[in-house]
Amino acid sequence: GENVEQHPSTLSVQEGDSAVIKCTYSDSASNYFPWYKQELGKRPQLIIDIRSNVGEKKDQRIAVTLNKTAKHFSLHITETQPEDSAVYFCAASKAGDYKLSFGAGTTVTVRA
Amino acid sequence: GAVVSQHPSWVICKSGTSVKIECRSLDFQATTMFWYRQFPKQSLMLMATSNEGSKATYEQGVEKDKFLINHASLTLSTLTVTSAHPEDSSFYICSANTGSYGYTFGSGTRLTVV
């Protein structure tokens, strides 16, 4: 099955700085890569996603890049704010079963 | 947008008893429902995939006789944890596939077995 690895496990940044989280996947058939933000005890919230026919996608302060050849994708958050503090998960899925395989998560702390 | 209502939000049960968790799709028909388990400070681990009207497909290592999944209608999927033990204490969350790459998560159920 799909194996998604995520790094780093924790990330502390100064408010206003950028944060980058990286993920790799194993199944070359995977073609959908969402990023979720999860606050303690809450459901994951989709913040951005990218499909395999696109190399980069941006939504205001958040961007995702995808390198299909290397099988890795990254989340970039610019101008971080305290409310960006949360756990972020990357995930991957493919057509057919559409199962989401999640990375281990990154705890992001934005220092004021 | 698509909404999945999950109940209960938290439950405490005695060891050896069974607990049922419900996920209802409120404004759409959920043909496929994914069930996840999340231990504290860990990731979401897929337990099983349920499709309306057919048997659930369980991930490797998940006991199908312990975690009973029923998807009898297009708007309701249930997970029953049978003979619960303290090690089953976890956050359980469902996710409906709303079409290709659309996913709507329930709000989760915090299960504590004492």
PDB file of C-alpha atoms in Angstrom:
ATOM      1  CA  GLY A   1       0.000   0.000   0.000  1.00  0.00           C
ATOM      2  CA  GLU A   2       0.872   3.663  -0.073  1.00  0.00           C
ATOM      3  CA  ASN A   3       3.470   4.924   2.404  1.00  0.00           C
ATOM      4  CA  VAL A   4       3.623   8.648   3.089  1.00  0.00           C
ATOM      5  CA  GLU A   5       6.524  10.060   5.051  1.00  0.00           C
ATOM      6  CA  GLN A   6       6.406  13.551   6.508  1.00  0.00           C
ATOM      7  CA  HIS A   7       9.137  15.797   7.912  1.00  0.00           C
ATOM      8  CA  PRO A   8       9.785  17.482  10.223  1.00  0.00           C
ATOM      9  CA  SER A   9       7.679  16.169  13.094  1.00  0.00           C
ATOM     10  CA  THR A  10       7.861  19.530  14.858  1.00  0.00           C
ATOM     11  CA  LEU A  11       8.529  22.997  13.534  1.00  0.00           C
ATOM     12  CA  SER A  12       8.879  26.212  15.488  1.00  0.00           C
ATOM     13  CA  VAL A  13       8.993  29.491  13.590  1.00  0.00           C
ATOM     14  CA  GLN A  14       8.988  33.145  14.456  1.00  0.00           C
ATOM     15  CA  GLU A  15       5.842  35.020  13.539  1.00  0.00           C
ATOM     16  CA  GLY A  16       6.216  36.413  10.047  1.00  0.00           C
ATOM     17  CA  ASP A  17       8.709  33.787   8.927  1.00  0.00           C
ATOM     18  CA  SER A  18       7.971  30.956   6.507  1.00  0.00           C
ATOM     19  CA  ALA A  19       7.296  27.322   7.324  1.00  0.00           C
ATOM     20  CA  VAL A  20       7.968  24.395   5.011  1.00  0.00           C
ATOM     21  CA  ILE A  21       6.792  20.826   5.485  1.00  0.00           C
ATOM     22  CA  LYS A  22       7.884  18.036   3.172  1.00  0.00           C
ATOM     23  CA  CYS A  23       6.313  14.703   2.289  1.00  0.00           C
ATOM     24  CA  THR A  24       7.295  11.779   0.134  1.00  0.00           C
ATOM     25  CA  TYR A  25       5.084   9.022  -1.176  1.00  0.00           C
ATOM     26  CA  SER A  26       5.804   5.550  -2.453  1.00  0.00           C
ATOM     27  CA  ASP A  27       3.017   4.680  -4.888  1.00  0.00           C
ATOM     28  CA  SER A  28       3.625   6.211  -8.298  1.00  0.00           C
ATOM     29  CA  ALA A  29      -0.089   5.761  -9.049  1.00  0.00           C
ATOM     30  CA  SER A  30      -1.036   8.330  -6.402  1.00  0.00           C
ATOM     31  CA  ASN A  31      -2.382  11.424  -8.068  1.00  0.00           C
ATOM     32  CA  TYR A  32      -4.070  13.528  -5.409  1.00  0.00           C
ATOM     33  CA  PHE A  33      -2.230  15.218  -2.560  1.00  0.00           C
ATOM     34  CA  PRO A  34      -4.165  17.197   0.047  1.00  0.00           C
ATOM     35  CA  TRP A  35      -2.881  19.002   3.110  1.00  0.00           C
ATOM     36  CA  TYR A  36      -4.912  19.141   6.300  1.00  0.00           C
ATOM     37  CA  LYS A  37      -4.734  21.288   9.403  1.00  0.00           C
ATOM     38  CA  GLN A  38      -5.967  19.688  12.595  1.00  0.00           C
ATOM     39  CA  GLU A  39      -6.518  21.342  15.930  1.00  0.00           C
ATOM     40  CA  LEU A  40      -6.635  19.260  19.094  1.00  0.00           C
ATOM     41  CA  GLY A  41      -9.730  17.091  19.257  1.00  0.00           C
ATOM     42  CA  LYS A  42     -11.114  18.433  15.998  1.00  0.00           C
ATOM     43  CA  ARG A  43     -11.633  17.071  12.534  1.00  0.00           C
ATOM     44  CA  PRO A  44      -8.934  17.653   9.895  1.00  0.00           C
ATOM     45  CA  GLN A  45      -9.574  20.685   7.729  1.00  0.00           C
ATOM     46  CA  LEU A  46      -8.460  20.783   4.124  1.00  0.00           C
ATOM     47  CA  ILE A  47      -6.226  23.785   3.546  1.00  0.00           C
ATOM     48  CA  ILE A  48      -4.939  23.109   0.044  1.00  0.00           C
ATOM     49  CA  ASP A  49      -4.620  20.250  -2.398  1.00  0.00           C
ATOM     50  CA  ILE A  50      -2.881  19.462  -5.649  1.00  0.00           C
ATOM     51  CA  ARG A  51      -3.369  16.934  -8.394  1.00  0.00           C
ATOM     52  CA  SER A  52      -0.616  15.193 -10.275  1.00  0.00           C
ATOM     53  CA  ASN A  53      -1.122  17.179 -13.460  1.00  0.00           C
ATOM     54  CA  VAL A  54      -0.090  20.372 -11.672  1.00  0.00           C
ATOM     55  CA  GLY A  55       3.321  21.270 -10.273  1.00  0.00           C
ATOM     56  CA  GLU A  56       2.374  24.114  -7.987  1.00  0.00           C
ATOM     57  CA  LYS A  57      -0.705  25.670  -6.462  1.00  0.00           C
ATOM     58  CA  LYS A  58      -1.052  28.763  -4.333  1.00  0.00           C
ATOM     59  CA  ASP A  59      -3.808  30.169  -2.155  1.00  0.00           C
ATOM     60  CA  GLN A  60      -2.868  33.424  -0.452  1.00  0.00           C
ATOM     61  CA  ARG A  61      -0.179  32.570   2.133  1.00  0.00           C
ATOM     62  CA  ILE A  62      -0.264  28.849   1.441  1.00  0.00           C
ATOM     63  CA  ALA A  63       1.330  27.020  -1.465  1.00  0.00           C
ATOM     64  CA  VAL A  64       1.955  23.413  -2.377  1.00  0.00           C
ATOM     65  CA  THR A  65       4.544  22.082  -4.802  1.00  0.00           C
ATOM     66  CA  LEU A  66       4.665  18.622  -6.328  1.00  0.00           C
ATOM     67  CA  ASN A  67       7.570  16.762  -7.913  1.00  0.00           C
ATOM     68  CA  LYS A  68       6.139  13.628  -9.475  1.00  0.00           C
ATOM     69  CA  THR A  69       9.485  12.322 -10.607  1.00  0.00           C
ATOM     70  CA  ALA A  70      10.919  12.437  -7.109  1.00  0.00           C
ATOM     71  CA  LYS A  71       7.566  11.550  -5.543  1.00  0.00           C
ATOM     72  CA  HIS A  72       7.577  14.349  -3.065  1.00  0.00           C
ATOM     73  CA  PHE A  73       5.403  17.344  -2.306  1.00  0.00           C
ATOM     74  CA  SER A  74       5.746  20.260   0.057  1.00  0.00           C
ATOM     75  CA  LEU A  75       3.607  22.762   1.926  1.00  0.00           C
ATOM     76  CA  HIS A  76       4.806  26.340   2.184  1.00  0.00           C
ATOM     77  CA  ILE A  77       3.258  28.823   4.588  1.00  0.00           C
ATOM     78  CA  THR A  78       4.494  32.398   4.297  1.00  0.00           C
ATOM     79  CA  GLU A  79       4.114  35.264   6.753  1.00  0.00           C
ATOM     80  CA  THR A  80       3.156  32.865   9.533  1.00  0.00           C
ATOM     81  CA  GLN A  81       0.726  34.002  12.195  1.00  0.00           C
ATOM     82  CA  PRO A  82      -0.027  32.598  15.670  1.00  0.00           C
ATOM     83  CA  GLU A  83      -3.274  31.102  14.356  1.00  0.00           C
ATOM     84  CA  ASP A  84      -1.226  28.941  11.997  1.00  0.00           C
ATOM     85  CA  SER A  85      -0.111  26.946  15.044  1.00  0.00           C
ATOM     86  CA  ALA A  86      -1.611  23.453  14.649  1.00  0.00           C
ATOM     87  CA  VAL A  87      -0.806  19.957  13.461  1.00  0.00           C
ATOM     88  CA  TYR A  88      -0.511  19.618   9.700  1.00  0.00           C
ATOM     89  CA  PHE A  89      -0.910  16.363   7.797  1.00  0.00           C
ATOM     90  CA  CYS A  90      -0.082  15.560   4.219  1.00  0.00           C
ATOM     91  CA  ALA A  91      -1.937  12.764   2.469  1.00  0.00           C
ATOM     92  CA  ALA A  92      -2.040  10.924  -0.831  1.00  0.00           C
ATOM     93  CA  SER A  93      -4.650   8.967  -2.715  1.00  0.00           C
ATOM     94  CA  LYS A  94      -5.209   7.504  -6.134  1.00  0.00           C
ATOM     95  CA  ALA A  95      -8.067   6.854  -8.485  1.00  0.00           C
ATOM     96  CA  GLY A  96      -9.884   3.610  -7.901  1.00  0.00           C
ATOM     97  CA  ASP A  97     -10.058   3.223  -4.149  1.00  0.00           C
ATOM     98  CA  TYR A  98      -9.582   6.913  -3.228  1.00  0.00           C
ATOM     99  CA  LYS A  99      -8.192   5.916   0.150  1.00  0.00           C
ATOM    100  CA  LEU A 100      -6.308   8.706   1.884  1.00  0.00           C
ATOM    101  CA  SER A 101      -2.944   7.677   3.329  1.00  0.00           C
ATOM    102  CA  PHE A 102      -1.725  10.235   5.847  1.00  0.00           C
ATOM    103  CA  GLY A 103       1.740  11.317   6.833  1.00  0.00           C
ATOM    104  CA  ALA A 104       2.747  11.266  10.491  1.00  0.00           C
ATOM    105  CA  GLY A 105       1.988  14.948  11.002  1.00  0.00           C
ATOM    106  CA  THR A 106       3.942  18.104  11.791  1.00  0.00           C
ATOM    107  CA  THR A 107       3.279  20.180  14.876  1.00  0.00           C
ATOM    108  CA  VAL A 108       3.803  23.800  13.900  1.00  0.00           C
ATOM    109  CA  THR A 109       4.298  26.417  16.577  1.00  0.00           C
ATOM    110  CA  VAL A 110       4.408  30.067  15.601  1.00  0.00           C
ATOM    111  CA  ARG A 111       6.183  32.170  18.221  1.00  0.00           C
ATOM    112  CA  ALA A 112       4.887  35.689  18.688  1.00  0.00           C
TER     113      ALA A 112
ATOM    114  CA  GLY B   1     -21.487  21.951   1.322  1.00  0.00           C
ATOM    115  CA  ALA B   2     -21.458  18.284   2.198  1.00  0.00           C
ATOM    116  CA  VAL B   3     -21.834  17.655   5.923  1.00  0.00           C
ATOM    117  CA  VAL B   4     -21.223  14.483   7.885  1.00  0.00           C
ATOM    118  CA  SER B   5     -22.702  14.359  11.368  1.00  0.00           C
ATOM    119  CA  GLN B   6     -20.876  12.018  13.751  1.00  0.00           C
ATOM    120  CA  HIS B   7     -22.234  10.900  17.128  1.00  0.00           C
ATOM    121  CA  PRO B   8     -21.456  10.640  19.906  1.00  0.00           C
ATOM    122  CA  SER B   9     -18.671  13.196  20.166  1.00  0.00           C
ATOM    123  CA  TRP B  10     -17.350  11.427  23.222  1.00  0.00           C
ATOM    124  CA  VAL B  11     -18.202   8.266  25.111  1.00  0.00           C
ATOM    125  CA  ILE B  12     -16.915   6.482  28.175  1.00  0.00           C
ATOM    126  CA  CYS B  13     -17.654   2.797  28.468  1.00  0.00           C
ATOM    127  CA  LYS B  14     -16.710  -0.077  30.706  1.00  0.00           C
ATOM    128  CA  SER B  15     -14.275  -2.702  29.556  1.00  0.00           C
ATOM    129  CA  GLY B  16     -16.061  -5.572  27.834  1.00  0.00           C
ATOM    130  CA  THR B  17     -19.004  -3.559  26.580  1.00  0.00           C
ATOM    131  CA  SER B  18     -19.752  -2.462  23.020  1.00  0.00           C
ATOM    132  CA  VAL B  19     -20.000   1.039  21.653  1.00  0.00           C
ATOM    133  CA  LYS B  20     -21.652   2.196  18.436  1.00  0.00           C
ATOM    134  CA  ILE B  21     -20.530   5.293  16.543  1.00  0.00           C
ATOM    135  CA  GLU B  22     -22.741   6.759  13.844  1.00  0.00           C
ATOM    136  CA  CYS B  23     -21.920   8.889  10.850  1.00  0.00           C
ATOM    137  CA  ARG B  24     -24.741  10.416   8.854  1.00  0.00           C
ATOM    138  CA  SER B  25     -24.423  12.327   5.629  1.00  0.00           C
ATOM    139  CA  LEU B  26     -26.901  15.180   5.968  1.00  0.00           C
ATOM    140  CA  ASP B  27     -27.262  16.618   2.497  1.00  0.00           C
ATOM    141  CA  PHE B  28     -25.750  14.078   0.171  1.00  0.00           C
ATOM    142  CA  GLN B  29     -25.552  10.370  -0.387  1.00  0.00           C
ATOM    143  CA  ALA B  30     -22.365   8.789   0.876  1.00  0.00           C
ATOM    144  CA  THR B  31     -21.657   5.742  -1.223  1.00  0.00           C
ATOM    145  CA  THR B  32     -18.289   5.256   0.412  1.00  0.00           C
ATOM    146  CA  MET B  33     -17.269   5.951   4.021  1.00  0.00           C
ATOM    147  CA  PHE B  34     -13.766   5.648   5.400  1.00  0.00           C
ATOM    148  CA  TRP B  35     -13.188   4.976   9.098  1.00  0.00           C
ATOM    149  CA  TYR B  36     -10.023   6.162  10.814  1.00  0.00           C
ATOM    150  CA  ARG B  37      -8.523   5.789  14.265  1.00  0.00           C
ATOM    151  CA  GLN B  38      -6.184   8.373  15.720  1.00  0.00           C
ATOM    152  CA  PHE B  39      -4.186   7.821  18.895  1.00  0.00           C
ATOM    153  CA  PRO B  40      -2.925  10.881  20.808  1.00  0.00           C
ATOM    154  CA  LYS B  41      -0.244  12.780  18.936  1.00  0.00           C
ATOM    155  CA  GLN B  42      -0.342  10.305  16.075  1.00  0.00           C
ATOM    156  CA  SER B  43      -1.638  10.266  12.543  1.00  0.00           C
ATOM    157  CA  LEU B  44      -4.970   9.102  11.175  1.00  0.00           C
ATOM    158  CA  MET B  45      -4.808   5.405  10.436  1.00  0.00           C
ATOM    159  CA  LEU B  46      -7.340   3.974   8.016  1.00  0.00           C
ATOM    160  CA  MET B  47      -9.240   1.103   9.591  1.00  0.00           C
ATOM    161  CA  ALA B  48     -11.724   0.195   6.897  1.00  0.00           C
ATOM    162  CA  THR B  49     -13.658   1.306   3.867  1.00  0.00           C
ATOM    163  CA  SER B  50     -17.394   0.776   3.765  1.00  0.00           C
ATOM    164  CA  ASN B  51     -19.551   0.870   0.692  1.00  0.00           C
ATOM    165  CA  GLU B  52     -23.309   1.086   0.875  1.00  0.00           C
ATOM    166  CA  GLY B  53     -24.928  -2.308   0.610  1.00  0.00           C
ATOM    167  CA  SER B  54     -21.756  -4.363   0.733  1.00  0.00           C
ATOM    168  CA  LYS B  55     -19.287  -5.688   3.282  1.00  0.00           C
ATOM    169  CA  ALA B  56     -16.607  -3.368   4.557  1.00  0.00           C
ATOM    170  CA  THR B  57     -13.021  -3.783   3.459  1.00  0.00           C
ATOM    171  CA  TYR B  58     -10.633  -3.790   6.399  1.00  0.00           C
ATOM    172  CA  GLU B  59      -7.017  -2.698   6.389  1.00  0.00           C
ATOM    173  CA  GLN B  60      -4.349  -5.178   7.314  1.00  0.00           C
ATOM    174  CA  GLY B  61      -4.129  -5.710  11.052  1.00  0.00           C
ATOM    175  CA  VAL B  62      -7.638  -4.451  11.834  1.00  0.00           C
ATOM    176  CA  GLU B  63      -9.862  -7.063  13.463  1.00  0.00           C
ATOM    177  CA  LYS B  64     -13.105  -7.141  11.529  1.00  0.00           C
ATOM    178  CA  ASP B  65     -14.897  -9.064  14.272  1.00  0.00           C
ATOM    179  CA  LYS B  66     -13.967  -6.418  16.788  1.00  0.00           C
ATOM    180  CA  PHE B  67     -14.716  -3.361  14.692  1.00  0.00           C
ATOM    181  CA  LEU B  68     -18.051  -3.998  13.022  1.00  0.00           C
ATOM    182  CA  ILE B  69     -18.912  -1.621  10.233  1.00  0.00           C
ATOM    183  CA  ASN B  70     -22.357  -1.359   8.727  1.00  0.00           C
ATOM    184  CA  HIS B  71     -23.305   0.819   5.783  1.00  0.00           C
ATOM    185  CA  ALA B  72     -26.915  -0.137   5.262  1.00  0.00           C
ATOM    186  CA  SER B  73     -28.036   3.082   3.652  1.00  0.00           C
ATOM    187  CA  LEU B  74     -26.584   5.900   1.592  1.00  0.00           C
ATOM    188  CA  THR B  75     -26.862   8.261   4.544  1.00  0.00           C
ATOM    189  CA  LEU B  76     -25.737   6.163   7.495  1.00  0.00           C
ATOM    190  CA  SER B  77     -22.586   4.245   8.317  1.00  0.00           C
ATOM    191  CA  THR B  78     -21.857   2.845  11.772  1.00  0.00           C
ATOM    192  CA  LEU B  79     -18.809   1.521  13.560  1.00  0.00           C
ATOM    193  CA  THR B  80     -19.340  -0.749  16.546  1.00  0.00           C
ATOM    194  CA  VAL B  81     -16.409  -1.450  18.819  1.00  0.00           C
ATOM    195  CA  THR B  82     -17.227  -4.799  20.390  1.00  0.00           C
ATOM    196  CA  SER B  83     -15.893  -6.000  23.729  1.00  0.00           C
ATOM    197  CA  ALA B  84     -13.987  -2.780  24.148  1.00  0.00           C
ATOM    198  CA  HIS B  85     -10.766  -2.720  26.140  1.00  0.00           C
ATOM    199  CA  PRO B  86      -8.648   0.181  27.384  1.00  0.00           C
ATOM    200  CA  GLU B  87      -6.296  -0.175  24.406  1.00  0.00           C
ATOM    201  CA  ASP B  88      -9.250   0.645  22.133  1.00  0.00           C
ATOM    202  CA  SER B  89      -9.427   4.104  23.668  1.00  0.00           C
ATOM    203  CA  SER B  90      -8.819   6.473  20.801  1.00  0.00           C
ATOM    204  CA  PHE B  91     -10.279   9.167  18.547  1.00  0.00           C
ATOM    205  CA  TYR B  92     -12.421   7.592  15.834  1.00  0.00           C
ATOM    206  CA  ILE B  93     -13.366   9.636  12.798  1.00  0.00           C
ATOM    207  CA  CYS B  94     -15.281   8.923   9.635  1.00  0.00           C
ATOM    208  CA  SER B  95     -14.803  10.474   6.226  1.00  0.00           C
ATOM    209  CA  ALA B  96     -17.291  10.312   3.389  1.00  0.00           C
ATOM    210  CA  ASN B  97     -16.067  10.235  -0.169  1.00  0.00           C
ATOM    211  CA  THR B  98     -18.169  12.882  -1.858  1.00  0.00           C
ATOM    212  CA  GLY B  99     -17.009  12.045  -5.356  1.00  0.00           C
ATOM    213  CA  SER B 100     -13.568  11.285  -6.746  1.00  0.00           C
ATOM    214  CA  TYR B 101     -11.235  13.407  -4.616  1.00  0.00           C
ATOM    215  CA  GLY B 102     -13.812  14.966  -2.317  1.00  0.00           C
ATOM    216  CA  TYR B 103     -13.710  14.035   1.358  1.00  0.00           C
ATOM    217  CA  THR B 104     -15.899  15.259   4.205  1.00  0.00           C
ATOM    218  CA  PHE B 105     -14.883  14.353   7.733  1.00  0.00           C
ATOM    219  CA  GLY B 106     -17.136  13.791  10.688  1.00  0.00           C
ATOM    220  CA  SER B 107     -16.332  15.639  13.890  1.00  0.00           C
ATOM    221  CA  GLY B 108     -14.840  12.568  15.528  1.00  0.00           C
ATOM    222  CA  THR B 109     -15.640  10.465  18.584  1.00  0.00           C
ATOM    223  CA  ARG B 110     -13.396  10.320  21.606  1.00  0.00           C
ATOM    224  CA  LEU B 111     -13.747   6.810  23.071  1.00  0.00           C
ATOM    225  CA  THR B 112     -12.460   6.103  26.552  1.00  0.00           C
ATOM    226  CA  VAL B 113     -12.673   2.555  27.870  1.00  0.00           C
ATOM    227  CA  VAL B 114     -12.338   2.201  31.624  1.00  0.00           C
TER     228      VAL B 114
END
